[in-house]
Coordinates of C-alpha atoms in Angstrom, one line a residue:
M197 CA -2.2 -6.1 -33.3
R198 CA -2.1 -2.5 -32.5
A199 CA 1.1 -0.8 -34.0
R200 CA 3.6 0.5 -31.3
R201 CA 3.4 4.3 -31.0
P202 CA 6.5 6.5 -31.6
P203 CA 8.1 8.0 -28.6
S204 CA 7.2 11.6 -27.7
V205 CA 9.6 14.4 -28.4
P206 CA 12.3 14.4 -25.8
P207 CA 11.8 17.5 -23.6
Q208 CA 14.3 20.1 -22.7
I209 CA 15.1 19.7 -18.9
D210 CA 17.3 22.1 -17.1
G211 CA 20.6 20.4 -15.8
Y212 CA 20.2 17.5 -18.2
E213 CA 21.2 16.8 -21.8
Y214 CA 19.3 14.3 -23.9
R215 CA 21.0 11.2 -25.2
R216 CA 18.6 8.7 -26.5
V217 CA 15.2 6.8 -26.1
I218 CA 15.2 3.9 -23.7
G219 CA 11.6 2.7 -24.0
S220 CA 7.9 3.7 -24.1
G221 CA 4.9 2.7 -22.0
G222 CA 1.2 3.5 -22.0
F223 CA 1.5 6.8 -20.1
A224 CA 5.1 7.8 -20.4
D225 CA 8.5 7.5 -22.3
V226 CA 11.8 6.8 -20.6
F227 CA 14.8 8.6 -22.0
L228 CA 18.6 8.6 -21.3
Y229 CA 20.0 11.9 -20.3
Q230 CA 23.4 13.1 -19.2
E231 CA 23.2 15.1 -15.9
H232 CA 25.4 18.0 -15.9
R233 CA 26.3 18.1 -12.1
P234 CA 27.2 15.5 -10.9
R235 CA 28.0 14.2 -14.4
R236 CA 26.3 10.8 -14.7
L237 CA 23.9 9.1 -16.9
V238 CA 20.3 9.0 -15.7
A239 CA 17.0 7.4 -17.0
I240 CA 14.2 10.0 -17.0
K241 CA 10.6 8.9 -17.2
V242 CA 8.4 11.5 -18.8
L243 CA 4.7 11.7 -18.8
L244 CA 3.1 11.9 -22.2
P245 CA 1.6 15.3 -23.2
Q246 CA -1.9 13.8 -23.7
W247 CA -1.9 12.5 -20.0
S248 CA -2.1 15.8 -18.5
D249 CA -5.2 15.5 -16.5
D250 CA -5.1 16.0 -12.8
A251 CA -5.6 12.4 -11.9
T252 CA -2.8 11.1 -14.0
K253 CA -0.5 13.9 -12.8
H254 CA -1.5 13.0 -9.3
A255 CA -0.7 9.3 -9.9
F256 CA 2.6 10.1 -11.4
S257 CA 3.6 12.3 -8.6
A258 CA 2.5 9.5 -6.1
E259 CA 4.8 7.0 -8.0
A260 CA 7.7 9.4 -7.5
D261 CA 7.0 9.6 -3.7
L262 CA 6.4 6.0 -3.4
M263 CA 9.8 5.1 -5.1
A264 CA 11.6 7.8 -3.3
S265 CA 10.5 6.4 0.1
V266 CA 12.0 3.0 -0.8
S267 CA 14.8 3.8 -3.3
G268 CA 17.5 3.7 -0.6
H269 CA 17.2 -0.2 -0.9
P270 CA 19.9 -1.9 -2.8
S271 CA 17.4 -4.0 -4.9
I272 CA 15.1 -1.0 -5.8
V273 CA 15.8 1.6 -8.5
T274 CA 17.2 4.9 -6.9
I275 CA 15.3 8.1 -7.5
F276 CA 17.3 11.2 -8.1
D277 CA 14.8 14.0 -8.9
S278 CA 11.2 14.7 -9.8
D279 CA 10.0 18.0 -11.4
V280 CA 8.4 19.7 -14.4
T281 CA 9.9 20.0 -17.9
V282 CA 10.1 23.2 -19.8
D283 CA 7.1 22.3 -21.7
G284 CA 5.1 21.5 -18.7
R285 CA 5.4 17.6 -18.4
L286 CA 6.1 15.9 -15.2
Y287 CA 9.3 13.8 -15.1
L288 CA 11.1 11.4 -12.8
A289 CA 15.0 11.2 -12.9
M290 CA 16.2 7.8 -11.7
E291 CA 19.2 5.4 -11.7
Y292 CA 20.1 4.2 -15.1
C293 CA 20.4 0.4 -15.3
P294 CA 22.2 -0.3 -18.6
R295 CA 21.9 -4.2 -18.7
P296 CA 19.0 -5.9 -20.1
N297 CA 16.0 -6.2 -17.8
L298 CA 14.8 -9.7 -16.7
S299 CA 12.1 -9.9 -19.3
S300 CA 14.6 -9.6 -22.2
R301 CA 17.1 -12.1 -20.5
Y302 CA 14.5 -14.9 -19.9
K303 CA 13.3 -14.7 -23.5
Q304 CA 16.9 -14.8 -24.8
E305 CA 18.8 -17.1 -22.6
R306 CA 18.4 -19.8 -19.9
L307 CA 19.1 -18.4 -16.5
S308 CA 20.9 -20.7 -14.1
L309 CA 19.0 -22.0 -11.1
A310 CA 21.5 -20.4 -8.7
E311 CA 20.9 -16.8 -10.4
A312 CA 17.2 -17.4 -10.3
L313 CA 17.3 -18.1 -6.5
R314 CA 19.5 -15.3 -5.9
I315 CA 17.4 -12.8 -7.7
G316 CA 14.3 -14.1 -5.9
V317 CA 15.8 -13.7 -2.4
Q318 CA 17.2 -10.1 -3.3
I319 CA 13.9 -8.9 -4.6
S320 CA 12.1 -10.4 -1.6
G321 CA 14.0 -8.1 0.6
A322 CA 13.0 -5.1 -1.6
V323 CA 9.3 -6.1 -1.6
E324 CA 9.3 -6.9 2.1
T325 CA 10.8 -3.3 2.8
A326 CA 8.1 -1.8 0.7
H327 CA 5.3 -3.7 2.7
R328 CA 6.8 -2.7 6.0
L329 CA 6.4 1.0 4.7
G330 CA 2.7 0.2 3.8
I331 CA 3.3 -0.1 0.0
V332 CA 1.9 -3.0 -2.2
H333 CA 3.8 -3.1 -5.4
R334 CA 1.0 -4.9 -7.5
D335 CA 3.0 -5.2 -10.7
I336 CA 6.0 -7.5 -9.9
K337 CA 7.1 -9.1 -13.2
P338 CA 10.4 -9.7 -15.0
A339 CA 10.1 -6.5 -17.1
N340 CA 10.0 -4.5 -13.9
I341 CA 13.2 -5.9 -12.5
L342 CA 16.1 -3.9 -14.1
V343 CA 19.7 -4.9 -13.8
T344 CA 22.3 -2.4 -12.7
A345 CA 25.7 -2.0 -14.3
Y346 CA 27.2 -4.1 -11.4
G347 CA 24.7 -6.9 -12.2
H348 CA 22.3 -6.4 -9.2
P349 CA 18.6 -6.7 -9.7
A350 CA 16.6 -3.6 -8.9
L351 CA 12.8 -3.4 -8.8
T352 CA 11.1 -0.4 -10.5
D353 CA 7.8 0.9 -11.7
F354 CA 5.7 1.5 -8.7
G355 CA 3.1 3.2 -11.1
I356 CA 0.3 1.2 -9.9
S357 CA 1.4 0.7 -6.4
A358 CA -0.8 1.6 -3.5
T359 CA -0.7 1.7 0.3
I360 CA -1.9 -1.4 1.9
E361 CA -5.1 0.3 3.0
Q362 CA -5.8 1.6 -0.6
S363 CA -5.2 -1.8 -2.1
E364 CA -8.5 -3.1 -0.5
S365 CA -10.4 -1.1 -3.1
G366 CA -9.1 -3.0 -6.1
A367 CA -6.1 -3.7 -8.3
D368 CA -6.2 -2.0 -11.9
G369 CA -3.4 -2.0 -14.5
M370 CA -1.8 -5.2 -13.4
S371 CA 0.0 -7.5 -16.0
V372 CA -2.1 -10.6 -16.4
P373 CA 0.6 -13.4 -16.8
W374 CA 2.0 -12.6 -13.3
S375 CA -1.2 -11.5 -11.6
P376 CA -2.7 -13.7 -8.8
P377 CA -6.4 -14.9 -9.2
E378 CA -7.7 -12.3 -6.7
N379 CA -6.4 -9.5 -9.0
L380 CA -8.4 -10.9 -11.9
A381 CA -11.7 -11.2 -10.2
A382 CA -14.8 -9.1 -11.2
V383 CA -14.1 -7.1 -8.0
P384 CA -10.2 -7.3 -7.9
R385 CA -8.5 -7.2 -4.6
S386 CA -4.8 -6.9 -3.7
G387 CA -2.7 -7.3 -0.8
V388 CA 0.7 -8.5 0.6
T389 CA 0.1 -12.1 -0.5
S390 CA -0.7 -10.8 -4.1
D391 CA 3.0 -9.6 -4.2
V392 CA 3.9 -13.0 -2.8
W393 CA 2.2 -14.7 -5.8
S394 CA 3.8 -12.3 -8.3
L395 CA 7.2 -12.6 -7.1
A396 CA 6.9 -16.5 -7.2
A397 CA 5.4 -16.3 -10.7
T398 CA 8.6 -14.2 -11.7
V399 CA 11.0 -16.6 -10.3
Y400 CA 9.1 -19.5 -12.1
T401 CA 9.3 -17.4 -15.4
L402 CA 13.2 -17.0 -15.0
L403 CA 13.5 -20.8 -14.7
A404 CA 10.9 -21.9 -17.2
G405 CA 11.5 -19.3 -19.9
R406 CA 7.9 -18.6 -20.0
S407 CA 5.1 -17.2 -17.7
P408 CA 3.7 -19.9 -15.4
F409 CA 0.4 -20.5 -17.2
E410 CA 1.6 -19.9 -20.8
V411 CA 1.2 -23.0 -22.9
P412 CA 4.0 -23.3 -25.5
G413 CA 2.4 -23.5 -28.9
G414 CA -1.0 -23.1 -27.4
T415 CA -3.6 -20.3 -27.2
N416 CA -2.1 -17.7 -24.9
T417 CA -4.6 -14.8 -25.1
Q418 CA -5.3 -12.8 -22.1
S419 CA -8.7 -14.5 -21.5
A420 CA -7.1 -17.9 -21.8
L421 CA -4.5 -16.9 -19.2
V422 CA -7.1 -15.5 -16.8
D423 CA -8.9 -18.8 -17.0
R424 CA -5.9 -20.9 -16.3
I425 CA -4.5 -18.7 -13.5
T426 CA -7.9 -18.7 -11.9
H427 CA -8.7 -22.5 -12.2
D428 CA -5.7 -24.6 -13.3
P429 CA -3.2 -26.2 -11.1
L430 CA 0.4 -24.8 -11.4
P431 CA 2.3 -26.8 -14.1
P432 CA 5.8 -28.1 -13.2
I433 CA 8.7 -25.9 -14.5
G434 CA 10.1 -28.7 -16.6
R435 CA 13.7 -28.4 -15.8
G436 CA 15.8 -31.3 -14.5
D437 CA 18.0 -29.2 -12.2
V438 CA 15.0 -27.7 -10.4
P439 CA 14.5 -29.7 -7.1
G440 CA 11.1 -30.7 -6.0
S441 CA 11.6 -28.7 -2.9
L442 CA 11.5 -25.4 -5.1
E443 CA 8.6 -26.6 -6.9
R444 CA 6.8 -27.0 -3.6
V445 CA 8.0 -23.5 -2.5
L446 CA 6.5 -21.9 -5.7
A447 CA 3.4 -24.0 -5.4
V448 CA 2.7 -22.6 -1.9
A449 CA 3.5 -19.1 -2.9
M450 CA 1.1 -19.3 -5.9
A451 CA -1.7 -21.1 -4.2
K452 CA -5.2 -19.9 -5.6
H453 CA -6.4 -18.6 -2.3
P454 CA -4.4 -15.9 -0.7
G455 CA -4.6 -17.4 2.8
M456 CA -2.9 -20.6 1.6
R457 CA 0.2 -18.7 0.6
Y458 CA 3.2 -17.6 2.6
P459 CA 1.8 -14.7 4.7
T460 CA 4.8 -12.4 3.9
V461 CA 7.3 -12.0 1.2
L462 CA 10.1 -12.4 3.8
E463 CA 8.8 -15.9 4.5
L464 CA 9.0 -16.7 0.7
G465 CA 12.7 -15.3 0.7
R466 CA 13.4 -17.6 3.6
A467 CA 12.1 -20.6 1.8
L468 CA 14.2 -19.8 -1.3
Q469 CA 17.2 -19.5 1.0
Q470 CA 16.5 -22.9 2.3
V471 CA 16.6 -24.2 -1.2
Q472 CA 19.9 -22.6 -1.7
T473 CA 21.2 -24.3 1.5
E474 CA 19.8 -27.6 0.3
L475 CA 21.7 -27.3 -3.0
S476 CA 24.9 -26.2 -1.3
L477 CA 24.7 -22.8 -3.1
A478 CA 26.0 -19.5 -1.5
T479 CA 23.1 -18.2 0.7
T480 CA 22.0 -14.7 -0.5
A481 CA 21.1 -12.2 2.4
I482 CA 17.8 -10.6 2.5
D483 CA 18.2 -6.8 2.8
I484 CA 15.3 -5.3 4.8
I485 CA 14.7 -1.9 6.5
E486 CA 15.1 -2.2 10.3
D487 CA 12.7 0.5 11.4
P488 CA 10.1 2.0 9.0
A489 CA 9.3 4.9 11.5
T490 CA 12.8 6.3 11.4
A491 CA 13.8 8.4 8.3
G492 CA 17.0 7.2 6.8
S493 CA 16.6 3.9 8.5
E494 CA 19.4 1.3 8.5
V495 CA 19.1 -1.6 5.9
V496 CA 19.7 -4.9 7.9
A497 CA 20.8 -8.0 6.1
L498 CA 19.1 -11.2 7.4
P499 CA 21.2 -14.4 7.0
A500 CA 19.8 -17.6 5.8
R501 CA 19.0 -18.6 9.6
P502 CA 19.7 -17.0 13.0
D503 CA 22.3 -19.6 14.1
D504 CA 24.4 -18.9 11.0
V505 CA 27.9 -19.1 12.4
D506 CA 29.8 -20.5 9.4
G507 CA 32.5 -17.8 9.6
G508 CA 30.8 -15.4 7.2
T509 CA 29.8 -11.8 8.0
R510 CA 27.6 -11.7 11.0
M511 CA 24.6 -9.5 10.2
R512 CA 22.8 -7.9 13.1
L513 CA 19.1 -8.7 13.3
A514 CA 16.6 -6.0 14.2
T515 CA 15.5 -6.2 17.9
D516 CA 11.9 -6.4 19.3
R517 CA 10.3 -3.0 19.2
V518 CA 7.0 -1.3 19.3
H519 CA 5.6 1.0 16.5
P520 CA 2.1 2.1 16.2
A521 CA 1.7 1.0 12.6
Y522 CA 3.1 -2.4 13.3
G523 CA 2.2 -3.4 16.8
V524 CA 4.5 -5.4 19.0
T525 CA 7.2 -7.3 17.0
H526 CA 8.5 -10.7 17.9
S527 CA 11.5 -12.8 17.1
S528 CA 13.3 -10.0 15.2
E529 CA 10.6 -9.7 12.7
P530 CA 7.9 -6.9 12.7
A531 CA 4.3 -7.8 12.6
R532 CA 2.2 -7.4 9.5
P533 CA 1.0 -3.7 9.1
A534 CA -2.1 -2.9 11.0
A535 CA -3.9 -1.8 7.8
L536 CA -3.4 -5.3 6.6
A537 CA -5.0 -6.8 9.7
R538 CA -8.4 -5.5 8.3
L539 CA -7.7 -7.4 5.0
V540 CA -7.0 -11.1 4.8
D541 CA -4.8 -10.4 1.8
G542 CA -7.6 -9.5 -0.5
V543 CA -10.5 -11.5 0.8
S544 CA -12.8 -9.7 3.2
T545 CA -13.9 -11.5 6.4
S546 CA -16.7 -10.9 9.0
Q547 CA -14.3 -10.3 11.8
D548 CA -11.6 -7.6 12.4
V549 CA -8.4 -9.6 12.7
G550 CA -6.5 -6.7 14.1
S551 CA -6.5 -8.3 17.4
D552 CA -4.9 -11.7 18.4
S553 CA -8.2 -13.5 17.5
A554 CA -8.4 -15.7 14.5
S555 CA -10.3 -14.5 11.4
T556 CA -13.7 -15.9 10.4
S557 CA -14.2 -19.5 9.3
Y558 CA -13.5 -20.4 5.7
G559 CA -16.2 -23.1 5.8
S560 CA -15.9 -26.9 6.5
L561 CA -16.2 -30.4 5.3
H562 CA -18.7 -32.7 6.8
G563 CA -19.9 -30.0 9.4
V564 CA -16.5 -29.3 11.0
P565 CA -15.7 -25.7 10.7
Y566 CA -12.1 -24.7 10.1
V567 CA -10.6 -21.3 11.2
P568 CA -7.4 -20.1 9.7
T569 CA -4.6 -19.0 11.9
A570 CA -1.9 -17.3 9.7
T571 CA -3.9 -14.0 9.2
T572 CA -3.6 -12.5 12.7
S573 CA -1.7 -9.3 13.3
S574 CA 1.7 -10.9 13.9
P575 CA 3.7 -13.5 12.0
T576 CA 3.6 -17.1 13.1
T577 CA 6.6 -18.0 15.0
S578 CA 8.0 -21.6 15.3
T579 CA 10.1 -22.9 18.0
D580 CA 11.1 -25.9 15.9
A581 CA 14.5 -26.0 14.4
P582 CA 14.8 -25.3 10.7
A583 CA 15.7 -28.0 8.2
T584 CA 19.3 -27.2 8.6
G585 CA 21.1 -26.3 11.8
S586 CA 19.7 -26.8 15.1
G587 CA 18.2 -25.1 18.1
A588 CA 17.2 -22.0 16.2
R589 CA 14.1 -20.0 16.8
S590 CA 12.8 -19.4 13.4
I591 CA 10.1 -17.7 11.4
G592 CA 9.2 -18.8 7.8
Y593 CA 11.5 -21.6 6.9
G594 CA 10.4 -23.8 4.0
V595 CA 6.6 -24.2 3.6
P596 CA 4.8 -22.1 6.0
A597 CA 3.1 -24.2 8.8
G598 CA -0.1 -22.1 8.4
A599 CA -0.3 -22.4 4.7
A600 CA -1.9 -25.8 4.4
A601 CA -4.2 -25.0 7.1
H602 CA -6.3 -22.7 4.8
P603 CA -8.8 -24.4 2.4
E604 CA -8.3 -23.4 -1.2
V605 CA -11.8 -22.2 -2.0
I606 CA -11.0 -21.5 -5.8
T607 CA -11.2 -24.8 -7.2
D608 CA -11.0 -26.5 -10.7
R609 CA -14.5 -27.0 -12.0
P610 CA -15.8 -28.0 -15.5
R611 CA -15.8 -24.9 -17.8
G612 CA -19.5 -24.9 -17.9
R613 CA -19.9 -24.6 -14.2
R614 CA -16.9 -22.7 -13.1
R615 CA -18.6 -19.4 -12.6
G616 CA -21.2 -20.9 -10.2
A617 CA -18.9 -22.9 -8.3
T618 CA -16.5 -19.9 -7.8
A619 CA -19.5 -17.8 -6.7
L620 CA -20.5 -20.4 -4.2
A621 CA -16.9 -20.5 -2.8
V622 CA -16.8 -16.8 -2.4
V623 CA -20.1 -16.9 -0.5
A624 CA -18.7 -19.5 1.7
V625 CA -15.7 -17.2 2.5
V626 CA -17.8 -14.2 3.1
L627 CA -20.5 -15.9 5.3
G628 CA -17.9 -17.9 7.2
G629 CA -19.5 -19.2 10.3
L630 CA -22.9 -18.3 9.1
G631 CA -23.5 -21.6 7.5
G632 CA -20.1 -22.0 5.9
A633 CA -20.2 -25.6 6.7
L634 CA -23.4 -26.2 4.8
L635 CA -22.1 -24.2 1.8
L636 CA -18.8 -26.0 1.5
D637 CA -20.6 -29.3 1.8
A638 CA -22.9 -28.3 -0.9
L639 CA -19.9 -27.6 -3.1
I640 CA -18.8 -31.2 -3.0
G641 CA -22.3 -32.7 -2.6
G642 CA -21.6 -34.2 0.8
G643 CA -18.6 -36.2 -0.5
V644 CA -20.3 -39.5 -1.1
P645 CA -17.8 -42.4 -1.7
D646 CA -17.9 -43.9 -5.1
A647 CA -15.9 -46.7 -6.8
D648 CA -15.7 -44.7 -10.0
V649 CA -13.7 -42.1 -8.4
P650 CA -10.0 -43.1 -8.3
T651 CA -7.7 -43.2 -5.3
P652 CA -4.8 -40.8 -5.4
A653 CA -1.7 -42.7 -6.6
G654 CA 2.0 -42.2 -5.6
L655 CA 1.3 -40.5 -2.3
E656 CA 4.5 -39.6 -0.5
G657 CA 5.8 -37.2 2.0
A658 CA 9.0 -35.3 2.8
A659 CA 10.0 -33.2 5.8
S660 CA 10.4 -29.4 5.2
G661 CA 11.2 -27.7 8.4
S662 CA 8.3 -28.0 10.8
V663 CA 5.9 -29.3 8.3
A664 CA 5.6 -32.5 6.3
V665 CA 4.9 -31.9 2.5
F666 CA 3.0 -34.6 0.7
T667 CA 2.6 -35.0 -3.0
W668 CA 0.4 -37.4 -5.2
S669 CA -1.0 -37.9 -8.7
N670 CA -4.5 -38.5 -10.2
P671 CA -4.5 -41.7 -12.2
D672 CA -7.7 -40.7 -14.0
A673 CA -7.6 -36.8 -13.9
Q674 CA -10.8 -35.2 -15.2
D675 CA -11.7 -31.5 -15.7
G676 CA -13.2 -30.4 -12.3
D677 CA -11.4 -32.8 -10.0
F678 CA -10.0 -31.4 -6.8
Y679 CA -8.8 -32.9 -3.6
A680 CA -9.7 -33.1 0.1
Y681 CA -7.1 -34.0 2.7
R682 CA -6.8 -34.3 6.4
P683 CA -4.0 -35.3 9.0
V684 CA -4.7 -38.8 10.5
D685 CA -2.7 -41.0 12.8
A686 CA -0.8 -44.1 11.7
S687 CA -3.8 -46.3 11.9
G688 CA -5.7 -44.1 9.6
D689 CA -8.1 -42.8 12.2
G690 CA -8.4 -39.0 12.0
G691 CA -11.5 -38.7 14.2
E692 CA -14.8 -37.4 13.0
S693 CA -13.9 -33.9 14.2
T694 CA -10.8 -33.6 12.1
P695 CA -11.7 -31.2 9.3
F696 CA -11.0 -31.9 5.7
R697 CA -9.2 -29.3 3.7
Q698 CA -9.5 -28.8 -0.1
T699 CA -7.0 -27.9 -2.8
S700 CA -6.8 -28.0 -6.6
A701 CA -2.9 -28.8 -6.4
L702 CA -1.4 -32.1 -6.2
T703 CA 0.4 -31.2 -3.0
A704 CA -0.5 -30.4 0.6
S705 CA 1.3 -29.9 3.9
I706 CA 0.6 -30.5 7.5
S707 CA 2.3 -29.4 10.6
T708 CA 4.5 -31.8 12.6
S709 CA 4.4 -29.9 15.7
G710 CA 3.0 -31.4 18.8
R711 CA 2.3 -34.8 17.1
D712 CA 2.9 -38.2 18.7
G713 CA 4.6 -40.5 16.0
A714 CA 5.1 -39.7 12.4
P715 CA 2.7 -37.4 10.7
C716 CA 0.2 -39.0 8.4
I717 CA -2.3 -37.7 5.8
E718 CA -5.5 -39.0 4.1
V719 CA -6.2 -37.7 0.6
T720 CA -9.3 -38.3 -1.5
V721 CA -10.3 -37.1 -5.1
V722 CA -13.4 -35.1 -5.2
R723 CA -15.5 -35.3 -8.3
D724 CA -19.0 -34.0 -8.9
G725 CA -19.8 -34.4 -5.3
R726 CA -18.4 -38.0 -5.0
T727 CA -15.2 -39.0 -3.4
S728 CA -12.6 -41.8 -3.7
E729 CA -14.1 -45.0 -2.3
V730 CA -10.7 -45.8 -0.8
P731 CA -8.8 -42.8 0.2
A732 CA -5.0 -42.7 -0.1
R733 CA -3.0 -42.7 3.2
E734 CA 0.6 -42.2 3.9
C735 CA 2.9 -41.4 6.8
L736 CA 6.2 -39.6 6.9
G737 CA 9.3 -41.8 7.5

């Protein structure tokens, strides 16, 4: 193990008096200084002398600009000043957060479920605000969430952030335990749903006391973590007070394929709010910027649901508006940035999805193509009532309706064949309609029923807003197993044209909108090109 380097010499900075070292990083040290006027303690991040090349200076200055553009948010560390020290080093003066950061806390104590949910909702507002300004954080993790003197979480370290357009070119420098699969690929990609994954992984960590794919007492090298993040299903948190609804929310947010996750961090925050409501906890407001086009924009607090009339403070929602970077907004929520419309959250497609048209096909099972719908330029709006309350027009309650409609093309395969299977899956995504059906059929070998392949056990469903969430178990799980599922009617007939969708998780969701009767699902195990001889079927209710 490489020895930790000593901190650099604290520089002389006009208007500030040095107090002590706070911490050290790869490119900079953070010191505590006393500002002369106004008199207050500030944290000052100083670039190391050896990192004085133009590229590093530019990146450091970019971080200052990025943080300044979002630092008015109550859950983002405030920036006070940025300049050059007497000895020529760049520095960034920011809010001093004296309490232990979340990395220190989860390693030393067990955070309550209520606090973990509150932090997740508050940080979702911070990340959503950054996204609306065109900024992807790319390194959300417990160590980058500080805690103010008043106990409020505050996101920091935008050092490897990028604009949404720049994020198409890659994602370097991220922290492996909280990084999504697409960031760990040979050609890394990063986007809005990469931050969705990392925030969910952070909430998971606060509850589990370990990163999501860390094995207590096992091998937890970076290569081992990369392999598990890329191929293994998300393990349960392992706490008796964590409800199944929260496990499902985190599983959706941390789906292997970006298109299967919540399309925005706001929707993840809404889902966490719904869990708070389910548990009769105080509902945390989501603070978001109202209009990114306006300097000094008002931060608007979004309640748990639009029909919240329980006597609490009524927060005003943003109204519909037009902005050239965001397009026309609907239902009080701005559309996803136009730059993101050219990127399906890190996975390139053969169509420009900046219009209202759907993106390219992700492939099919048995010759039936599937076209995802959650990657168009505006968020999916549902007219169904949320799980609590009635009559409300809602966006993003519970598990996203579009999430399960995206096949998860990164699947669990035996270690000796994973690289080839993943490559084939990537080709299926890129080619889409150009033979995507044949490629995905090739991936499962045509899906021949076989008595040696078990039927999924314990299949059961539960309502979650406008979707039905089903879970099951594999009675004889083997390395490389994954699952195909599709909606069917109560008789078990799905019709030959109904597409199967694939997942490596033991859960799936289907929309309940526009269905006659109870929603039903058919699930089969897929193993080495063979499927369960008898699929499992279950209906809700």
